[in-house]
Coordinates of N, CA and C in Angstrom, one line a residue:
M1 N -2.8 -15.1 -16.0 CA -3.3 -13.8 -16.4 C -4.0 -13.9 -17.8
K2 N -3.6 -14.8 -18.5 CA -4.2 -15.0 -19.9 C -5.7 -15.3 -19.7
D3 N -6.0 -16.0 -18.6 CA -7.4 -16.4 -18.3 C -8.3 -15.2 -18.2
V4 N -7.8 -14.0 -17.8 CA -8.6 -12.8 -17.6 C -8.3 -11.8 -18.8
G5 N -7.7 -12.3 -19.9 CA -7.5 -11.5 -21.0 C -6.2 -10.6 -21.1
I6 N -5.3 -11.0 -20.2 CA -4.0 -10.2 -20.2 C -2.9 -11.1 -20.7
D7 N -2.3 -10.7 -21.8 CA -1.2 -11.5 -22.4 C 0.1 -10.9 -22.0
V8 N 0.9 -11.6 -21.2 CA 2.2 -11.0 -20.7 C 3.3 -12.0 -21.0
Q9 N 4.5 -11.5 -21.1 CA 5.7 -12.3 -21.1 C 6.5 -11.9 -19.9
L10 N 6.9 -12.9 -19.1 CA 7.7 -12.6 -18.0 C 9.1 -12.4 -18.4
D11 N 9.7 -11.4 -17.8 CA 11.1 -11.0 -18.0 C 11.8 -10.8 -16.7
F12 N 12.8 -11.5 -16.4 CA 13.5 -11.4 -15.1 C 14.7 -10.4 -15.3
I13 N 14.8 -9.4 -14.4 CA 15.9 -8.5 -14.4 C 16.4 -8.3 -13.0
Q14 N 17.6 -7.7 -13.0 CA 18.2 -7.5 -11.6 C 17.4 -6.4 -10.9
A15 N 17.4 -6.5 -9.6 CA 16.7 -5.6 -8.7 C 17.1 -4.2 -9.0
S16 N 18.4 -3.9 -9.2 CA 18.8 -2.5 -9.4 C 18.3 -2.0 -10.7
T17 N 18.2 -2.8 -11.7 CA 17.7 -2.4 -13.0 C 16.2 -2.2 -12.9
L18 N 15.5 -3.1 -12.2 CA 14.1 -2.9 -12.0 C 13.8 -1.6 -11.3
R19 N 14.5 -1.3 -10.3 CA 14.3 0.0 -9.5 C 14.5 1.2 -10.4
S20 N 15.6 1.2 -11.1 CA 15.9 2.4 -11.9 C 14.9 2.5 -13.1
S21 N 14.5 1.4 -13.6 CA 13.5 1.5 -14.7 C 12.1 1.9 -14.1
Q22 N 11.8 1.6 -12.9 CA 10.5 2.0 -12.3 C 10.6 3.6 -12.1
V23 N 11.7 4.0 -11.5 CA 11.9 5.4 -11.2 C 11.8 6.2 -12.5
G24 N 12.4 5.7 -13.6 CA 12.5 6.4 -14.8 C 11.2 6.3 -15.6
G25 N 10.2 5.5 -15.1 CA 8.9 5.4 -15.8 C 9.1 4.6 -17.1
E26 N 10.1 3.7 -17.2 CA 10.4 3.0 -18.4 C 9.6 1.7 -18.6
L27 N 8.9 1.2 -17.5 CA 8.2 0.0 -17.6 C 6.7 0.2 -17.7
A28 N 6.1 -0.5 -18.6 CA 4.7 -0.5 -18.8 C 4.0 -1.3 -17.7
F29 N 4.6 -2.3 -17.2 CA 4.0 -3.3 -16.3 C 5.0 -4.0 -15.5
W30 N 4.8 -4.1 -14.2 CA 5.7 -4.9 -13.3 C 4.9 -5.4 -12.1
R31 N 5.5 -6.4 -11.4 CA 4.9 -6.9 -10.2 C 5.6 -6.2 -9.0
A32 N 4.9 -5.8 -8.0 CA 5.4 -5.2 -6.8 C 4.5 -5.4 -5.7
N33 N 4.9 -5.1 -4.5 CA 4.0 -5.2 -3.3 C 4.3 -4.0 -2.4
W34 N 3.4 -3.7 -1.5 CA 3.5 -2.6 -0.6 C 2.8 -3.0 0.7
G35 N 3.5 -2.6 1.8 CA 2.9 -2.8 3.1 C 2.9 -1.5 3.8
A36 N 2.0 -1.3 4.6 CA 1.9 0.0 5.4 C 3.0 0.1 6.3
D37 N 3.5 1.4 6.4 CA 4.6 1.7 7.4 C 4.0 2.3 8.7
Y38 N 2.8 2.9 8.6 CA 2.2 3.5 9.7 C 0.6 3.5 9.5
F39 N -0.1 3.7 10.6 CA -1.5 3.6 10.7 C -2.3 4.8 10.1
D40 N -2.2 4.9 8.8 CA -3.0 6.0 8.2 C -3.2 5.7 6.7
P41 N -4.4 5.9 6.2 CA -4.6 5.6 4.7 C -3.7 6.4 3.8
E42 N -3.2 7.5 4.3 CA -2.3 8.3 3.5 C -1.1 7.5 3.0
N43 N -0.7 6.5 3.9 CA 0.4 5.7 3.6 C 0.3 5.0 2.3
F44 N -0.9 4.6 1.9 CA -1.2 4.0 0.6 C -1.5 5.0 -0.5
M45 N -2.2 6.0 -0.2 CA -2.7 7.0 -1.2 C -1.5 7.8 -1.7
A46 N -0.4 8.0 -0.9 CA 0.8 8.7 -1.3 C 1.4 8.1 -2.6
L47 N 1.1 6.8 -2.8 CA 1.6 6.1 -3.9 C 0.9 6.5 -5.2
L48 N -0.2 7.2 -5.1 CA -1.0 7.6 -6.3 C -1.2 9.1 -6.4
Y49 N -0.5 9.8 -5.6 CA -0.6 11.3 -5.7 C 0.4 11.7 -6.8
S50 N -0.1 12.5 -7.7 CA 0.7 12.8 -8.9 C 2.0 13.6 -8.6
K51 N 1.9 14.4 -7.5 CA 3.1 15.2 -7.2 C 4.2 14.3 -6.6
N52 N 3.8 13.0 -6.3 CA 4.8 12.0 -5.8 C 5.3 11.1 -6.9
K53 N 5.2 11.5 -8.1 CA 5.7 10.7 -9.2 C 7.2 10.6 -9.0
T54 N 7.8 9.4 -9.3 CA 9.2 9.2 -9.2 C 9.9 10.1 -10.2
P55 N 11.0 10.7 -9.9 CA 11.9 10.4 -8.8 C 11.6 11.2 -7.5
N56 N 10.5 12.0 -7.5 CA 10.2 12.8 -6.3 C 9.5 12.1 -5.2
G57 N 9.0 10.9 -5.4 CA 8.2 10.2 -4.4 C 8.0 8.8 -4.8
P58 N 7.0 8.1 -4.1 CA 6.8 6.7 -4.3 C 5.8 6.3 -5.4
N59 N 5.4 7.3 -6.2 CA 4.4 7.0 -7.3 C 5.1 6.5 -8.5
Y60 N 5.5 5.2 -8.4 CA 6.2 4.5 -9.5 C 5.4 4.3 -10.7
T61 N 4.1 4.2 -10.5 CA 3.2 4.0 -11.7 C 3.0 5.3 -12.5
H62 N 3.4 6.4 -12.0 CA 3.2 7.7 -12.6 C 1.7 8.0 -12.8
Y63 N 0.9 7.4 -11.9 CA -0.6 7.6 -12.0 C -0.9 9.1 -11.7
S64 N -1.9 9.6 -12.4 CA -2.3 11.0 -12.2 C -3.8 11.1 -12.4
N65 N -4.5 11.7 -11.5 CA -5.9 12.0 -11.6 C -6.2 13.2 -10.7
L66 N -6.7 14.2 -11.4 CA -6.9 15.5 -10.7 C -7.8 15.4 -9.5
K67 N -8.9 14.6 -9.6 CA -9.8 14.4 -8.5 C -9.2 13.7 -7.3
V68 N -8.4 12.7 -7.6 CA -7.6 12.0 -6.6 C -6.7 12.9 -5.9
D69 N -5.9 13.7 -6.7 CA -5.0 14.7 -6.1 C -5.8 15.7 -5.2
E70 N -6.9 16.1 -5.6 CA -7.7 17.1 -4.8 C -8.2 16.5 -3.5
L71 N -8.6 15.2 -3.6 CA -9.1 14.5 -2.3 C -7.9 14.3 -1.4
Y72 N -6.7 14.0 -2.0 CA -5.5 13.8 -1.2 C -5.1 15.1 -0.5
D73 N -5.1 16.2 -1.2 CA -4.8 17.5 -0.6 C -5.7 17.8 0.5
M74 N -7.0 17.6 0.3 CA -8.0 18.0 1.3 C -7.8 17.1 2.5
A75 N -7.6 15.8 2.3 CA -7.4 14.8 3.4 C -6.2 15.2 4.2
M76 N -5.1 15.6 3.6 CA -3.9 16.0 4.3 C -4.1 17.2 5.2
K77 N -5.1 18.0 5.0 CA -5.4 19.2 5.8 C -6.4 18.9 6.9
E78 N -7.2 17.8 6.7 CA -8.3 17.5 7.6 C -7.8 16.9 8.9
T79 N -8.3 17.3 10.0 CA -7.8 16.7 11.3 C -8.8 15.7 11.8
D80 N -10.1 15.7 11.3 CA -11.1 14.7 11.8 C -10.8 13.4 11.0
F81 N -10.4 12.3 11.7 CA -10.0 11.1 11.0 C -11.2 10.5 10.2
E82 N -12.4 10.6 10.7 CA -13.5 10.0 10.0 C -13.7 10.7 8.6
K83 N -13.6 12.0 8.7 CA -13.7 12.8 7.4 C -12.6 12.5 6.5
R84 N -11.4 12.4 7.0 CA -10.2 12.0 6.2 C -10.4 10.7 5.6
K85 N -10.8 9.7 6.4 CA -11.0 8.4 5.9 C -12.0 8.3 4.7
A86 N -13.1 9.1 4.8 CA -14.1 9.2 3.8 C -13.5 9.7 2.5
M87 N -12.6 10.7 2.6 CA -11.9 11.3 1.4 C -11.0 10.3 0.8
Y88 N -10.3 9.6 1.6 CA -9.4 8.6 1.1 C -10.2 7.4 0.4
N89 N -11.3 7.0 1.0 CA -12.1 6.0 0.5 C -12.6 6.4 -0.9
E90 N -13.1 7.6 -1.0 CA -13.5 8.1 -2.3 C -12.4 8.1 -3.4
A91 N -11.2 8.6 -3.0 CA -10.1 8.5 -3.8 C -9.7 7.1 -4.3
E92 N -9.8 6.2 -3.3 CA -9.5 4.8 -3.6 C -10.5 4.2 -4.6
R93 N -11.8 4.6 -4.5 CA -12.8 4.1 -5.5 C -12.5 4.6 -6.9
I94 N -12.0 5.9 -7.0 CA -11.7 6.5 -8.3 C -10.5 5.7 -8.9
V95 N -9.5 5.5 -8.0 CA -8.3 4.7 -8.5 C -8.6 3.3 -9.0
M96 N -9.5 2.6 -8.2 CA -9.9 1.3 -8.6 C -10.7 1.3 -9.9
D97 N -11.5 2.4 -10.2 CA -12.2 2.5 -11.4 C -11.2 2.8 -12.6
D98 N -10.2 3.6 -12.3 CA -9.1 3.8 -13.3 C -8.3 2.6 -13.5
S99 N -8.1 1.8 -12.5 CA -7.4 0.5 -12.5 C -5.9 0.6 -13.0
P100 N -5.1 1.4 -12.4 CA -3.7 1.4 -12.8 C -3.0 0.2 -12.2
W101 N -3.6 -0.5 -11.3 CA -3.0 -1.7 -10.7 C -3.9 -2.9 -10.9
I102 N -3.3 -4.1 -10.9 CA -4.1 -5.3 -10.9 C -3.8 -6.0 -9.6
I103 N -4.8 -6.0 -8.7 CA -4.6 -6.6 -7.4 C -4.7 -8.1 -7.5
L104 N -3.5 -8.8 -7.2 CA -3.5 -10.2 -7.3 C -3.8 -10.9 -6.0
Y105 N -3.4 -10.4 -4.9 CA -3.7 -11.0 -3.6 C -3.3 -10.0 -2.5
Y106 N -3.8 -10.3 -1.4 CA -3.4 -9.6 -0.2 C -2.6 -10.6 0.7
N107 N -1.6 -10.2 1.3 CA -0.8 -11.0 2.2 C -1.7 -11.3 3.5
E108 N -1.6 -12.5 4.0 CA -2.2 -12.9 5.2 C -1.1 -13.5 6.1
I109 N -1.0 -13.1 7.3 CA 0.0 -13.6 8.2 C -0.7 -14.3 9.3
I110 N -0.3 -15.5 9.6 CA -0.9 -16.3 10.7 C 0.2 -16.6 11.7
Y111 N -0.1 -16.3 13.0 CA 0.8 -16.5 14.1 C 0.2 -17.7 14.9
L112 N 1.1 -18.6 15.3 CA 0.8 -19.7 16.2 C 1.4 -19.3 17.6
K113 N 0.6 -19.4 18.6 CA 1.0 -19.0 20.0 C 0.7 -20.1 21.0
N114 N 1.7 -20.4 21.7 CA 1.5 -21.4 22.8 C 0.6 -20.8 23.9
K115 N -0.4 -21.6 24.4 CA -1.3 -21.1 25.3 C -0.7 -20.6 26.6
R116 N 0.6 -21.0 26.9 CA 1.3 -20.5 28.1 C 1.8 -19.1 27.9
I117 N 1.8 -18.5 26.7 CA 2.2 -17.2 26.5 C 1.1 -16.2 26.7
V118 N 1.3 -15.2 27.5 CA 0.2 -14.2 27.8 C 0.8 -12.8 27.4
D119 N -0.1 -11.9 27.2 CA 0.2 -10.5 26.9 C 1.1 -10.3 25.7
M120 N 0.9 -11.2 24.7 CA 1.6 -11.0 23.4 C 0.5 -10.2 22.6
Y121 N 1.0 -9.3 21.8 CA 0.1 -8.4 21.0 C 0.5 -8.3 19.6
I122 N -0.4 -8.4 18.6 CA -0.1 -8.2 17.2 C -0.8 -6.9 16.8
D123 N -0.1 -5.9 16.4 CA -0.7 -4.7 16.0 C -1.3 -4.7 14.6
G124 N -1.9 -3.6 14.2 CA -2.5 -3.6 12.9 C -1.6 -3.6 11.7
L125 N -0.3 -3.5 11.9 CA 0.7 -3.6 10.9 C 1.3 -5.0 10.9
N126 N 0.8 -5.9 11.7 CA 1.3 -7.3 11.8 C 2.6 -7.3 12.5
T127 N 2.9 -6.4 13.4 CA 4.1 -6.4 14.1 C 3.9 -7.1 15.5
M128 N 4.7 -8.1 15.8 CA 4.5 -8.8 17.1 C 5.1 -8.0 18.2
I129 N 4.3 -7.6 19.2 CA 4.7 -6.8 20.3 C 4.9 -7.7 21.5
L130 N 6.1 -7.9 21.9 CA 6.5 -8.8 23.0 C 6.9 -8.1 24.3
K131 N 6.7 -6.8 24.3 CA 7.1 -5.9 25.5 C 6.6 -6.4 26.8
R132 N 5.4 -6.9 26.9 CA 4.8 -7.3 28.1 C 4.5 -8.9 28.1
A133 N 5.0 -9.5 27.1 CA 4.7 -11.0 27.0 C 5.4 -11.8 28.1
Q134 N 4.7 -12.8 28.6 CA 5.3 -13.7 29.6 C 4.9 -15.1 29.3
I135 N 5.7 -16.0 29.8 CA 5.5 -17.5 29.6 C 5.1 -18.0 31.0
F136 N 4.0 -18.7 31.1 CA 3.6 -19.3 32.4 C 3.5 -20.8 32.2

């Protein structure tokens, strides 16, 4: 991190202390990760909606931007997915310009499958679906 101008000192704390410190807004900086629970951009943008600041919701960063909130509110009411996606994309651009997070990496999952297995499916959340899978 020092290579990009960020001077940090690592401090290891218990998970319960970390969680309560995040909820209380006591930490200026911490490492965390997030994976989608369902197929909708709202799943990520909820983390940045100011009304979702902890302890009321998952906004542990206590991020707040009126334009992002406005786009989130509009997207939550919109039923056309393409229009909603455009609103969330615009909100995401604003968030990245504000930069409350430093994106270090994205997880990549690799599955190895024997060629005898058919009808195995990996969905967009990287869940292996074996309901119809067969071995030949």
